[in-house]
N, CA, C and O of each residue as an XYZ file, in Angstrom:
848
protein
N     -27.283    198.739     74.152
C     -26.326    199.683     74.096
C     -26.600    200.207     72.697
O     -26.742    199.566     71.656
N     -26.650    201.709     72.937
C     -26.651    203.088     73.015
C     -25.066    203.770     72.274
O     -24.057    204.035     72.927
N     -25.204    203.909     71.019
C     -23.363    204.304     70.471
C     -24.635    205.495     69.689
O     -25.756    205.497     69.181
N     -23.346    206.524     70.095
C     -23.834    207.492     69.097
C     -22.595    207.273     68.105
O     -21.534    206.656     68.191
N     -23.325    208.205     66.941
C     -22.927    207.884     65.495
C     -21.279    207.813     64.823
O     -20.552    207.145     64.088
N     -21.342    209.538     66.034
C     -19.691    209.779     65.561
C     -18.913    209.433     66.864
O     -18.038    210.173     67.314
N     -19.263    208.338     67.399
C     -18.541    207.939     68.952
C     -17.772    206.841     68.339
O     -18.344    205.779     68.091
N     -16.498    207.013     68.070
C     -15.368    205.904     67.869
C     -14.852    204.599     68.948
O     -13.761    204.460     69.500
N     -16.331    203.550     69.016
C     -15.229    202.365     69.292
C     -14.458    201.028     68.579
O     -14.895    200.015     68.034
N     -12.569    201.734     68.967
C     -11.640    200.547     68.107
C     -12.053    198.991     68.522
O     -12.477    198.407     69.519
N     -11.607    198.618     66.918
C     -11.941    197.004     67.812
C     -11.547    196.372     68.663
O     -10.333    196.458     68.851
N     -12.268    195.535     69.492
C     -11.074    195.292     70.921
C     -11.503    195.644     72.028
O     -11.284    194.869     72.959
N     -12.371    197.116     72.358
C     -12.924    197.397     73.231
C     -14.445    196.400     73.571
O     -15.280    195.836     72.864
N     -14.197    196.594     75.222
C     -15.442    195.868     74.890
C     -16.580    196.915     76.207
O     -16.247    197.534     77.218
N     -18.233    196.649     75.424
C     -18.603    197.788     76.070
C     -20.000    196.895     75.845
O     -20.538    196.441     74.835
N     -20.429    196.851     77.689
C     -21.373    195.698     77.935
C     -23.111    196.563     76.985
O     -23.196    197.672     76.458
N     -24.277    195.381     77.141
C     -24.884    196.260     76.290
C     -26.173    197.148     76.608
O     -27.048    197.538     75.835
N     -25.991    197.394     78.282
C     -26.384    198.356     78.966
C     -25.248    199.799     78.886
O     -25.371    200.835     79.540
N     -24.297    199.515     78.013
C     -23.820    201.249     79.038
C     -24.060    201.955     77.346
O     -24.245    201.503     76.216
N     -23.901    203.547     78.100
C     -24.263    204.341     76.602
C     -22.835    204.927     76.476
O     -22.091    205.013     77.453
N     -22.505    205.303     75.304
C     -21.709    206.356     74.679
C     -22.028    207.129     73.809
O     -22.554    206.881     72.725
N     -21.559    208.614     74.480
C     -22.267    209.527     73.434
C     -20.730    210.269     72.360
O     -19.579    209.963     72.048
N     -22.094    211.769     72.078
C     -21.086    212.060     70.822
C     -19.782    211.799     70.184
O     -19.832    210.919     71.044
N     -19.083    211.715     69.789
C     -17.554    212.213     69.616
C     -16.995    211.646     70.680
O     -15.912    212.191     70.894
N     -17.278    210.624     71.612
C     -16.606    210.253     72.613
C     -15.264    208.110     71.915
O     -15.491    207.093     71.259
N     -14.329    208.594     72.539
C     -13.144    208.088     71.468
C     -12.789    206.216     72.924
O     -11.872    206.208     73.746
N     -13.583    205.289     72.782
C     -12.690    203.974     73.456
C     -11.994    203.544     72.441
O     -12.218    203.459     71.233
N     -10.848    203.209     73.324
C     -10.229    202.292     72.376
C      -9.521    200.768     72.958
O      -9.507    200.261     74.080
N      -8.940    200.311     71.587
C      -9.086    198.442     72.297
C      -8.175    198.681     73.303
O      -7.436    199.648     73.487
N      -8.430    197.022     74.323
C      -8.254    197.046     75.147
C      -9.621    197.646     76.349
O      -9.946    196.658     77.008
N     -10.510    198.970     76.819
C     -10.883    198.874     77.339
C     -11.783    198.156     77.311
O     -12.171    197.456     76.376
N     -12.348    198.312     78.733
C     -13.684    197.403     79.164
C     -14.837    198.593     79.767
O     -14.805    199.065     80.903
N     -15.835    198.930     78.705
C     -16.916    199.946     80.230
C     -18.005    198.619     79.920
O     -18.508    197.933     79.031
N     -17.909    198.919     81.856
C     -19.642    197.452     82.387
C     -20.945    198.287     81.733
O     -21.333    199.194     80.996
N     -21.214    197.411     82.460
C     -22.957    197.288     83.299
C     -23.117    199.374     83.249
O     -22.245    200.152     83.634
N     -24.170    199.660     82.795
C     -24.678    200.643     83.192
C     -24.112    201.652     83.124
O     -24.897    202.580     83.316
N     -22.725    202.102     82.872
C     -21.826    202.681     82.528
C     -22.605    204.263     81.470
O     -22.355    204.138     80.271
N     -23.120    205.081     81.688
C     -23.042    206.623     80.994
C     -21.536    207.307     80.372
O     -20.937    207.978     81.212
N     -21.034    207.231     79.338
C     -19.788    208.280     79.031
C     -20.443    208.687     77.786
O     -20.913    208.074     76.827
N     -20.288    210.274     78.204
C     -21.011    211.133     77.870
C     -20.047    211.648     76.241
O     -19.636    210.802     75.447
N     -19.899    212.797     76.092
C     -19.338    213.269     74.877
C     -18.229    213.587     74.871
O     -17.755    213.946     75.949
N     -17.667    213.587     74.085
C     -16.081    213.862     74.436
C     -15.328    213.306     75.143
O     -14.290    213.912     75.410
N     -15.532    211.990     75.707
C     -14.869    211.290     76.644
C     -13.824    210.402     75.370
O     -13.855    210.217     74.153
N     -12.726    209.942     76.838
C     -11.427    209.539     75.703
C     -11.178    208.040     76.938
O     -10.988    208.559     78.038
N     -11.139    206.852     77.041
C     -11.587    206.371     77.676
C     -10.011    205.119     76.878
O     -10.240    204.218     76.072
N      -9.135    205.336     77.212
C      -7.367    204.797     76.963
C      -7.558    203.132     76.717
O      -8.714    202.770     76.937
N      -6.913    202.380     76.426
C      -6.268    200.732     76.083
C      -6.143    200.698     77.424
O      -5.939    201.702     78.107
N      -6.269    199.422     77.907
C      -5.574    199.271     79.830
C      -6.780    199.574     80.581
O      -6.861    199.011     81.673
N      -7.583    200.218     80.293
C      -9.086    201.187     81.559
C     -10.084    199.935     81.962
O     -10.900    199.539     81.130
N     -10.021    199.520     82.850
C     -11.177    198.509     83.246
C     -12.296    199.153     84.139
O     -12.127    199.416     85.330
N     -13.443    199.377     83.451
C     -14.549    199.731     85.078
C     -15.627    198.952     85.074
O     -16.100    198.429     84.066
N     -15.888    198.889     85.768
C     -16.745    199.053     86.660
C     -18.109    198.379     86.484
O     -18.206    197.331     85.846
N     -19.555    199.206     87.261
C     -20.664    199.060     86.965
C     -21.060    200.548     87.337
O     -20.538    201.329     88.133
N     -22.068    200.673     86.564
C     -22.409    202.271     86.697
C     -21.533    203.842     87.133
O     -21.775    204.779     87.893
N     -20.695    203.572     86.413
C     -20.214    204.671     86.263
C     -20.550    205.927     85.022
O     -20.885    205.888     83.839
N     -20.288    206.904     85.910
C     -20.833    207.883     84.762
C     -19.472    209.348     85.045
O     -19.086    210.030     85.994
N     -19.058    209.164     83.081
C     -17.627    210.248     82.997
C     -18.882    210.863     82.246
O     -19.766    210.166     81.749
N     -18.850    212.819     82.209
C     -19.024    213.207     81.768
C     -17.766    214.144     80.897
O     -16.568    213.862     80.881
N     -18.340    215.153     80.297
C     -18.212    216.200     79.157
C     -16.232    216.224     79.313
O     -15.720    216.700     80.326
N     -15.303    215.603     78.080
C     -13.810    215.865     77.864
C     -13.116    215.146     78.952
O     -11.930    215.416     78.765
N     -13.213    214.324     80.063
C     -13.246    213.336     80.697
C     -11.989    212.483     80.022
O     -12.118    212.458     78.798
N     -11.118    211.961     80.367
C      -9.885    211.771     80.095
C     -10.172    210.628     81.340
O     -10.659    211.028     82.397
N      -9.808    209.042     81.129
C      -9.803    208.040     81.794
C      -8.352    207.033     81.389
O      -8.810    205.891     81.356
N      -7.462    206.988     81.203
C      -5.839    206.169     81.469
C      -5.306    206.670     80.869
O      -5.302    205.987     79.845
N      -4.658    207.641     80.677
C      -4.538    208.841     79.577
C      -2.438    208.046     80.062
O      -2.132    207.673     81.195
N      -1.519    208.029     78.915
C      -0.541    208.428     79.675
C       0.267    208.946     80.742
O       0.757    210.061     80.567
N       0.544    208.209     82.045
C       1.572    209.070     83.339
C       2.260    210.513     82.378
O       2.449    210.685     81.173
N       2.426    211.126     83.251
C       3.351    212.479     83.182
C       4.014    211.933     83.790
O       3.915    212.117     85.003
N       4.942    211.067     83.336
C       6.667    210.834     83.949
C       7.635    210.833     82.380
O       7.734    210.244     81.303
N       8.197    211.922     83.164
C       9.134    210.825     81.780
C      10.259    210.343     81.317
O      11.103    210.382     80.423
N       9.768    209.669     82.725
C      10.369    207.342     82.008
C       9.427    206.829     81.530
O       9.530    205.615     81.357
N       8.192    207.463     81.134
C       7.153    206.732     80.556
C       7.562    205.845     78.982
O       7.800    206.415     77.917
N       7.560    205.223     79.075
C       7.221    204.492     77.283
C       5.966    203.464     77.254
O       5.626    202.838     78.257
N       5.370    203.365     76.110
C       4.191    202.627     75.833
C       4.582    201.276     76.564
O       3.797    200.868     77.420
N       5.439    200.732     76.365
C       5.673    198.953     76.625
C       5.860    199.029     78.135
O       5.714    197.912     78.631
N       6.125    199.936     78.993
C       5.344    199.458     80.763
C       4.483    200.197     80.867
O       4.716    201.130     81.636
N       3.134    200.181     80.204
C       2.013    200.970     80.833
C       1.455    199.624     81.509
O       1.313    198.453     81.155
N       1.168    200.524     82.873
C       0.192    199.015     83.551
C      -1.194    199.914     83.739
O      -1.271    201.107     83.449
N      -2.112    199.228     84.200
C      -4.025    199.549     84.225
C      -4.269    200.205     85.006
O      -3.674    200.343     86.075
N      -5.524    200.934     84.496
C      -6.527    201.757     85.519
C      -7.675    200.690     85.092
O      -8.204    200.416     84.014
N      -7.851    200.117     86.675
C      -8.706    199.651     87.009
C      -9.888    201.067     88.056
O      -9.682    202.085     88.717
N     -10.958    200.327     87.654
C     -12.519    201.389     88.293
C     -13.473    201.048     88.493
O     -14.278    200.884     87.577
N     -13.796    200.785     89.851
C     -14.794    199.967     90.894
C     -16.407    200.051     89.830
O     -16.626    199.660     88.684
N     -17.308    200.755     90.873
C     -18.083    200.869     90.359
C     -19.283    202.174     90.583
O     -18.756    202.791     91.509
N     -20.313    202.768     90.323
C     -20.711    204.101     90.971
C     -19.472    205.267     90.910
O     -19.461    206.131     91.786
N     -18.584    205.266     90.005
C     -18.064    206.898     90.763
C     -18.843    207.428     89.424
O     -19.690    206.965     88.660
N     -17.838    209.085     89.593
C     -18.660    209.829     88.547
C     -17.807    210.799     88.631
O     -17.612    211.548     89.588
N     -17.019    210.766     87.058
C     -15.960    211.820     87.250
C     -16.609    213.174     85.936
O     -17.163    213.034     84.845
N     -16.335    213.994     86.460
C     -17.076    215.296     85.814
C     -15.753    216.200     84.994
O     -14.547    216.056     84.795
N     -16.575    216.956     84.759
C     -15.985    218.094     83.324
C     -14.413    217.246     83.346
O     -14.243    216.521     84.327
N     -13.493    217.299     82.512
C     -12.257    217.344     82.284
C     -11.702    216.505     82.838
O     -10.680    216.098     82.287
N     -12.174    215.765     84.375
C     -11.269    214.921     84.820
C     -10.196    214.215     84.493
O     -10.531    213.872     83.359
N      -9.162    213.755     84.660
C      -8.086    213.016     84.491
C      -7.314    212.258     85.062
O      -6.526    212.816     85.826
N      -7.195    210.443     84.919
C      -7.327    209.987     85.689
C      -5.714    209.042     84.629
O      -5.676    208.439     83.557
N      -4.852    209.326     85.489
C      -3.678    207.942     84.709
C      -3.402    206.842     84.716
O      -3.245    206.372     85.843
N      -3.237    206.051     83.730
C      -2.567    204.490     83.844
C      -1.444    204.719     84.844
O      -1.020    205.769     85.326
N      -1.034    203.307     85.047
C      -0.208    202.963     86.032
C       1.149    203.144     85.295
O       1.081    203.654     84.177
N       2.212    202.842     85.710
C       3.064    202.892     84.952
C       4.622    201.973     86.101
O       5.398    201.101     85.709
N       4.567    202.512     87.240
C       5.291    201.558     87.905
C       5.610    200.390     89.263
O       6.661    199.969     89.749
N       3.797    200.066     89.646
C       3.263    199.173     90.003
C       2.662    197.548     88.878
O       2.395    197.225     87.720
N       2.721    197.141     89.932
C       2.377    195.936     89.149
C       0.698    196.505     88.775
O       0.229    196.567     87.638
N       0.018    196.866     89.996
C      -1.757    196.642     90.164
C      -1.855    198.306     89.235
O      -2.970    198.504     88.753
N      -1.006    199.218     89.031
C      -1.145    200.368     87.995
C      -1.296    201.183     88.389
O      -0.352    201.897     88.728
N      -3.001    201.657     88.624
C      -4.209    202.592     89.335
C      -5.513    202.395     89.563
O      -6.393    202.134     88.742
N      -5.583    202.521     90.625
C      -6.679    202.316     90.697
C      -7.721    202.804     91.543
O      -7.676    203.311     92.664
N      -8.634    202.556     90.802
C     -10.020    203.955     92.161
C     -11.433    202.754     92.300
O     -12.157    202.159     91.502
N     -11.292    202.838     93.781
C     -12.488    202.230     93.965
C     -13.777    202.953     93.922
O     -13.966    203.832     93.082
N     -14.676    202.617     94.799
C     -16.131    202.291     94.249
C     -16.709    203.582     95.175
O     -16.617    203.560     96.402
N     -17.253    204.591     94.514
C     -18.538    205.820     94.580
C     -17.629    206.607     95.000
O     -17.738    207.085     96.129
N     -16.736    206.857     94.336
C     -16.302    208.487     94.733
C     -16.840    209.392     93.642
O     -17.563    209.020     92.717
N     -16.488    210.387     93.818
C     -16.750    211.998     92.962
C     -15.448    212.719     92.823
O     -14.731    213.174     93.714
N     -15.271    212.732     91.397
C     -13.968    213.381     90.856
C     -14.847    214.814     90.206
O     -15.716    214.581     89.366
N     -14.713    215.567     90.420
C     -15.103    217.440     90.428
C     -14.691    217.696     89.486
O     -13.512    217.361     89.601
N     -14.928    218.402     87.780
C     -13.820    219.497     87.135
C     -12.468    219.451     87.390
O     -11.852    219.950     88.331
N     -12.083    218.828     86.492
C     -10.312    219.036     85.808
C      -9.675    218.564     87.118
O      -8.497    218.790     87.396
N     -10.452    217.953     87.836
C      -9.184    217.182     89.441
C      -8.260    215.976     88.547
O      -8.203    216.127     87.327
N      -7.873    215.334     88.889
C      -6.156    214.728     88.170
C      -6.088    214.130     89.661
O      -6.411    214.617     90.744
N      -5.510    212.810     89.277
C      -5.112    211.340     89.586
C      -3.998    211.079     88.697
O      -4.079    211.225     87.478
N      -2.685    210.592     89.469
C      -1.918    211.179     88.701
C      -1.657    208.722     88.768
O      -2.425    207.895     89.259
N      -0.527    208.540     88.165
C       0.123    207.153     88.132
C      -0.140    206.658     89.209
O      -0.161    207.255     90.286
N      -0.375    205.469     89.008
C       0.408    204.022     90.536
C      -0.578    205.046     91.616
O      -0.233    204.908     92.789
N      -1.819    206.112     91.392
C      -2.196    205.973     92.626
C      -3.436    204.964     93.651
O      -4.351    204.422     93.031
N      -3.372    204.826     94.873
C      -4.454    203.808     95.163
C      -5.557    204.622     95.950
O      -5.434    205.116     97.071
N      -6.846    204.660     94.980
C      -8.173    205.267     95.652
C      -9.309    204.343     96.254
O     -10.075    203.443     95.912
N      -9.154    204.683     96.744
C     -10.332    203.401     97.898
C     -12.120    204.457     97.184
O     -12.474    205.016     96.146
N     -13.027    203.998     99.364
C     -14.209    204.187     98.474
C     -14.274    205.105     98.148
O     -13.259    205.451     97.545
N     -16.059    206.835     98.299
C     -16.451    207.215     98.555
C     -15.770    208.619     99.058
O     -16.051    209.275    100.061
N     -14.754    208.882     98.014
C     -13.917    209.894     98.193
C     -14.614    211.155     97.130
O     -15.399    210.898     96.217
N     -14.068    212.707     97.533
C     -14.177    212.937     96.984
C     -13.582    214.693     96.648
O     -13.888    215.803     97.083
N     -12.640    214.188     95.688
C     -11.641    215.647     94.550
C     -12.783    216.336     94.007
O     -13.369    216.174     92.936
N     -13.034    217.339     95.199
C     -13.603    219.690     94.845
C     -12.579    219.766     93.337
O     -11.681    218.931     93.223
N     -12.756    220.622     92.433
C     -12.323    221.194     91.348
C     -11.300    221.411     91.671
O     -11.002    222.031     92.692
N     -10.079    220.658     90.377
C      -8.482    220.585     90.454
C      -7.624    220.414     91.363
O      -6.493    220.885     91.488
N      -8.439    219.443     92.245
C      -8.254    218.776     93.304
C      -7.017    217.743     91.992
O      -7.339    217.287     90.895
N      -5.389    217.665     92.810
C      -4.714    217.017     92.183
C      -3.275    215.923     93.227
O      -2.350    216.065     94.027
N      -3.954    214.984     92.512
C      -2.978    213.446     93.217
C      -1.788    214.052     92.255
O      -1.712    214.720     91.224
N      -0.715    213.287     93.403
C       0.844    213.470     92.336
C       1.156    211.643     92.103
O       0.233    210.997     92.600
N       1.984    210.970     91.617
C       1.773    209.743     91.842
C       2.243    208.827     92.970
O       3.185    209.090     93.717
N       1.478    207.705     93.019
C       1.795    206.999     93.954
C       1.193    207.499     95.281
O       1.767    207.366     96.362
N      -0.103    208.129     95.103
C      -0.199    208.839     96.291
C      -2.070    207.812     96.936
O      -3.116    207.796     96.286
N      -1.835    207.158     98.274
C      -2.988    206.085     98.295
C      -3.985    207.435     99.622
O      -3.608    208.193    100.516
N      -5.072    207.137     99.121
C      -6.023    207.746     99.568
C      -7.179    206.302    100.372
O      -7.669    205.338     99.785
N      -7.261    206.565    101.391
C      -8.151    205.594    101.913
C      -9.540    205.851    101.394
O      -9.750    206.065    100.201
N     -10.970    205.811    102.779
C     -11.782    206.178    102.041
C     -12.325    207.506    102.940
O     -11.663    208.078    103.806
N     -13.958    207.914    102.433
C     -14.410    209.268    102.839
C     -13.638    209.990    103.612
O     -13.594    210.178    104.828
N     -12.657    210.603    102.145
C     -11.992    211.753    102.703
C     -12.243    212.674    101.425
O     -12.314    212.321    100.248
N     -12.364    213.997    101.995
C     -12.827    215.315    100.971
C     -11.603    215.819    100.882
O     -10.792    215.923    101.802
N     -11.451    216.175     99.623
C      -9.575    216.824     99.874
C     -10.861    218.183     98.613
O     -11.397    217.884     97.546
N     -10.923    219.515     99.348
C     -11.213    221.236     98.129
C     -10.914    221.228     97.528
O     -10.102    220.361     97.205
N     -11.484    222.729     96.367
C     -10.457    223.052     95.007
C      -9.166    223.296     95.787
O      -9.011    223.739     96.925
N      -8.116    222.813     94.703
C      -6.673    223.304     93.904
C      -6.183    222.721     95.080
O      -5.369    223.424     95.680
N      -6.577    221.116     95.818
C      -5.718    221.080     96.728
C      -4.402    220.096     95.984
O      -4.659    219.249     95.129
N      -2.983    220.376     96.474
C      -2.019    219.187     95.757
C      -1.625    218.478     96.583
O      -1.501    218.827     97.757
N      -1.359    217.384     96.156
C      -1.439    216.244     97.205
C       0.627    215.707     96.649
O       0.741    215.455     95.450
N       1.480    215.634     97.198
C       2.382    215.063     96.966
C       2.969    213.795     96.527
O       2.859    212.953     97.419
N       3.339    213.513     95.859
C       3.701    211.847     95.532
C       4.486    211.296     96.578
O       5.473    211.853     97.059
N       4.048    210.223     96.914
C       3.608    208.785     97.517
C       3.259    209.295     99.339
O       3.816    209.132    100.425
N       2.414    209.753     98.990
C       2.137    210.379    100.811
C       0.168    209.611    100.967
O      -0.734    209.911    100.184
N       0.078    209.024    101.698
C      -1.093    208.947    101.795
C      -1.586    209.427    102.967
O      -0.869    210.061    103.740
N      -2.767    209.189    103.193
C      -3.607    210.419    103.284
C      -5.256    209.422    103.903
O      -5.892    208.770    103.075
N      -5.731    209.486    105.483
C      -6.549    208.343    106.440
C      -7.240    208.719    105.785
O      -7.099    209.607    104.944
N      -8.817    207.638    106.248
C      -9.806    207.910    106.153
C     -10.641    208.866    106.374
O     -10.912    208.877    107.575
N     -11.194    209.693    105.792
C     -12.162    210.618    107.291
C     -11.561    211.635    107.154
O     -11.441    212.123    108.277
N     -11.059    212.316    106.350
C      -9.339    213.485    106.259
C      -9.963    215.007    105.554
O     -10.792    214.442    104.841
N     -10.079    215.842    105.376
C     -10.812    216.664    104.811
C      -8.985    217.597    104.420
O      -7.948    217.738    105.067
N      -9.272    217.853    103.585
C      -7.828    218.433    102.693
C      -8.334    220.096    102.675
O      -9.498    220.401    102.412
N      -7.469    220.920    102.936
C      -7.558    222.633    102.527
C      -6.775    223.352    101.757
O      -5.562    223.355    101.968
N      -7.225    223.942    100.932
C      -6.616    224.347    100.013
C      -5.402    224.941     99.839
O      -5.090    225.177     98.672
N      -4.303    225.373    101.078
C      -3.982    226.600    101.205
C      -2.323    225.710    101.911
O      -2.341    224.694    102.607
N      -1.317    226.314    101.556
C      -0.876    225.708    100.392
C      -0.253    224.792     99.978
O       0.951    224.824     99.723
N      -1.229    223.533     99.812
C      -0.104    222.258     99.581
C      -0.135    221.261    100.377
O       0.158    221.739    101.473
N      -0.336    220.012    100.507
C      -0.310    219.320    100.884
C       0.914    218.109    100.246
O       0.915    217.466     99.196
N       1.964    218.157    101.480
C       3.217    217.144    100.345
C       3.765    216.446    101.870
O       4.948    216.121    101.966
N       2.755    216.238    103.101
C       2.473    214.848    103.826
C       1.616    213.999    103.881
O       0.596    214.141    103.207
N       1.781    212.979    104.631
C       1.296    212.105    104.933
C       0.257    212.635    106.005
O       0.494    213.566    106.775
N      -0.918    211.924    105.951
C      -2.086    212.508    107.264
C      -3.199    211.362    107.511
O      -3.959    210.653    106.852
N      -2.819    211.618    108.940
C      -3.571    210.260    110.071
C      -5.442    210.468    109.662
O      -6.108    211.332    109.092
N      -5.699    209.278    110.259
C      -7.153    209.056    109.598
C      -7.877    210.225    110.553
O      -7.427    210.207    111.698
N      -9.272    211.598    110.236
C      -9.586    211.965    110.344
C      -8.614    213.681    110.611
O      -9.065    214.418    111.488
N      -7.999    213.913    110.221
C      -6.826    215.168    110.276
C      -7.188    215.944    109.230
O      -8.022    215.567    108.406
N      -6.752    216.782    109.192
C      -6.862    218.074    108.133
C      -6.151    219.093    107.885
O      -5.424    219.431    108.820
N      -6.107    219.596    107.125
C      -4.741    220.745    106.222
C      -5.081    221.211    105.752
O      -6.132    220.914    105.183
N      -4.439    222.385    105.597
C      -4.114    223.340    104.706
C      -4.659    224.728    106.134
O      -5.816    225.149    106.150
N      -3.897    225.080    106.874
C      -3.806    225.583    107.602
C      -2.850    226.582    107.434
O      -1.731    226.362    107.896
N      -3.076    227.678    106.843
C      -2.396    228.795    105.896
C      -0.940    229.160    107.404
O       0.199    229.627    107.362
N      -1.776    228.663    108.462
C       0.056    229.016    109.417
C       0.673    228.364    108.940
O       1.490    228.866    108.168
N       0.659    226.729    109.120
C       1.456    226.125    108.773
C       2.518    226.207    107.708
O       1.956    226.019    106.629
N       3.868    226.416    107.532
C       5.135    226.627    106.555
C       4.370    225.077    105.944
O       4.228    224.178    106.774
N       3.849    224.806    104.322
C       4.439    224.138    103.665
C       3.429    222.878    104.269
O       3.681    221.682    104.121
N       2.199    223.446    104.999
C       1.088    222.562    105.528
C       1.423    220.757    104.871
O       0.655    219.841    105.164
N       3.174    221.041    106.694
C       3.884    219.675    105.960
C       2.626    218.431    106.758
O       2.638    217.258    106.385
N       1.838    218.817    107.618
C       1.150    217.019    107.483
C      -0.566    217.423    107.981
O      -0.693    218.350    108.782
N      -1.858    216.681    107.464
C      -2.869    217.190    108.283
C      -2.780    217.243    109.621
O      -2.123    216.722    110.522
N      -3.763    218.142    109.460
C      -3.922    218.011    111.666
C      -5.301    218.166    111.933
O      -6.239    218.194    111.137
N      -5.291    218.280    113.391
C      -6.408    218.017    113.908
C      -7.587    217.214    113.437
O      -7.515    216.497    112.439
N      -8.722    217.347    114.199
C      -9.827    216.060    114.164
C     -10.841    216.780    114.518
O     -11.856    216.105    114.682
N     -10.948    217.779    114.680
C     -12.546    218.973    114.902
C     -13.432    219.243    114.343
O     -14.641    219.394    114.518
N     -12.047    219.358    112.903
C     -13.571    220.346    111.806
C     -13.588    219.440    110.672
O     -14.060    219.851    109.612
N     -12.943    217.769    110.796
C     -13.990    217.263    109.552
C     -15.279    216.062    110.719
O     -15.476    214.847    110.715
N     -15.882    217.235    111.571
C     -17.300    216.019    111.817
C     -18.446    215.790    110.585
O     -19.497    215.157    110.680
N     -17.970    216.429    109.528
C     -19.276    216.348    109.295
C     -18.784    214.933    108.332
O     -19.673    214.413    107.658
N     -17.818    214.517    108.295
C     -17.440    213.595    107.447
C     -16.987    212.556    108.568
O     -16.289    211.627    108.161
N     -17.283    212.592    109.880
C     -16.557    211.587    111.336
C     -17.594    209.942    111.015
O     -18.683    210.064    110.452
N     -17.223    208.891    111.330
C     -18.400    207.859    111.192
C     -19.615    207.989    112.682
O     -19.352    208.389    113.817
N     -20.928    207.499    112.141
C     -21.930    208.027    112.631
C     -22.566    209.245    112.221
O     -23.796    209.275    112.190
N     -21.947    210.174    111.928
C     -22.736    211.536    111.436
C     -23.541    211.741    111.033
O     -23.818    211.007    110.083
N     -24.017    212.256    111.193
C     -25.689    212.627    109.907
C     -25.061    214.087    109.179
O     -24.150    214.875    109.434
N     -25.907    213.968    108.335
C     -25.881    214.986    106.837
C     -24.573    215.155    106.040
O     -23.732    214.289    105.801
N     -24.580    216.714    105.607
C     -23.947    216.382    104.323
C     -22.405    216.009    104.223
O     -21.517    216.565    104.869
N     -22.263    215.166    103.477
C     -21.258    214.599    103.393
C     -21.098    212.666    104.081
O     -20.455    211.666    103.762
N     -21.895    212.959    104.905
C     -21.495    211.439    105.823
C     -21.446    210.290    105.223
O     -22.338    210.187    104.381
N     -20.749    209.358    105.313
C     -21.380    208.004    105.047
C     -22.870    207.812    104.471
O     -23.317    206.681    104.280
């Protein structure tokens, strides 16, 4: 285990012996950091966060922070559960849960680019990419192999199907069928993901960038 001398590890935090914690990072009591995780500088991992193997958390990211919900109270907090081999880039923010027993859940092999945000009680599957500043409101469900472009905003309670692709104009507040695409500026307020041709790079069996 490698812990920088300026890092703060509260009593009750569980850090696997193969994990590393960078300078000025904070791991609160009750948090669990799994094997081979790399926590870079000035990261904060809040209590109630549990992460599996091989996750990398870049500078300034916050995992398991209090939900941005006016009804939140600390006694209502639900966990943030993270799988394996995810990357959380600079200043990504993932909220803990508040209104469902399972809380917020992140699967495995996801990539959260800088300043992306996952709201409370979201359910994120595997092999998804959220580009810079992409945002999920509360209770959003992402299936798997989804790509959300930079600044895409997904409204609360939406469900995005596998292999869908979202564009950043002007905002996504409808659910999406598997393999769909959203963001056509000709569609007022982008009510739903539409079309199946554009996300070919992410289609099962395809090769090339973004293929599984």
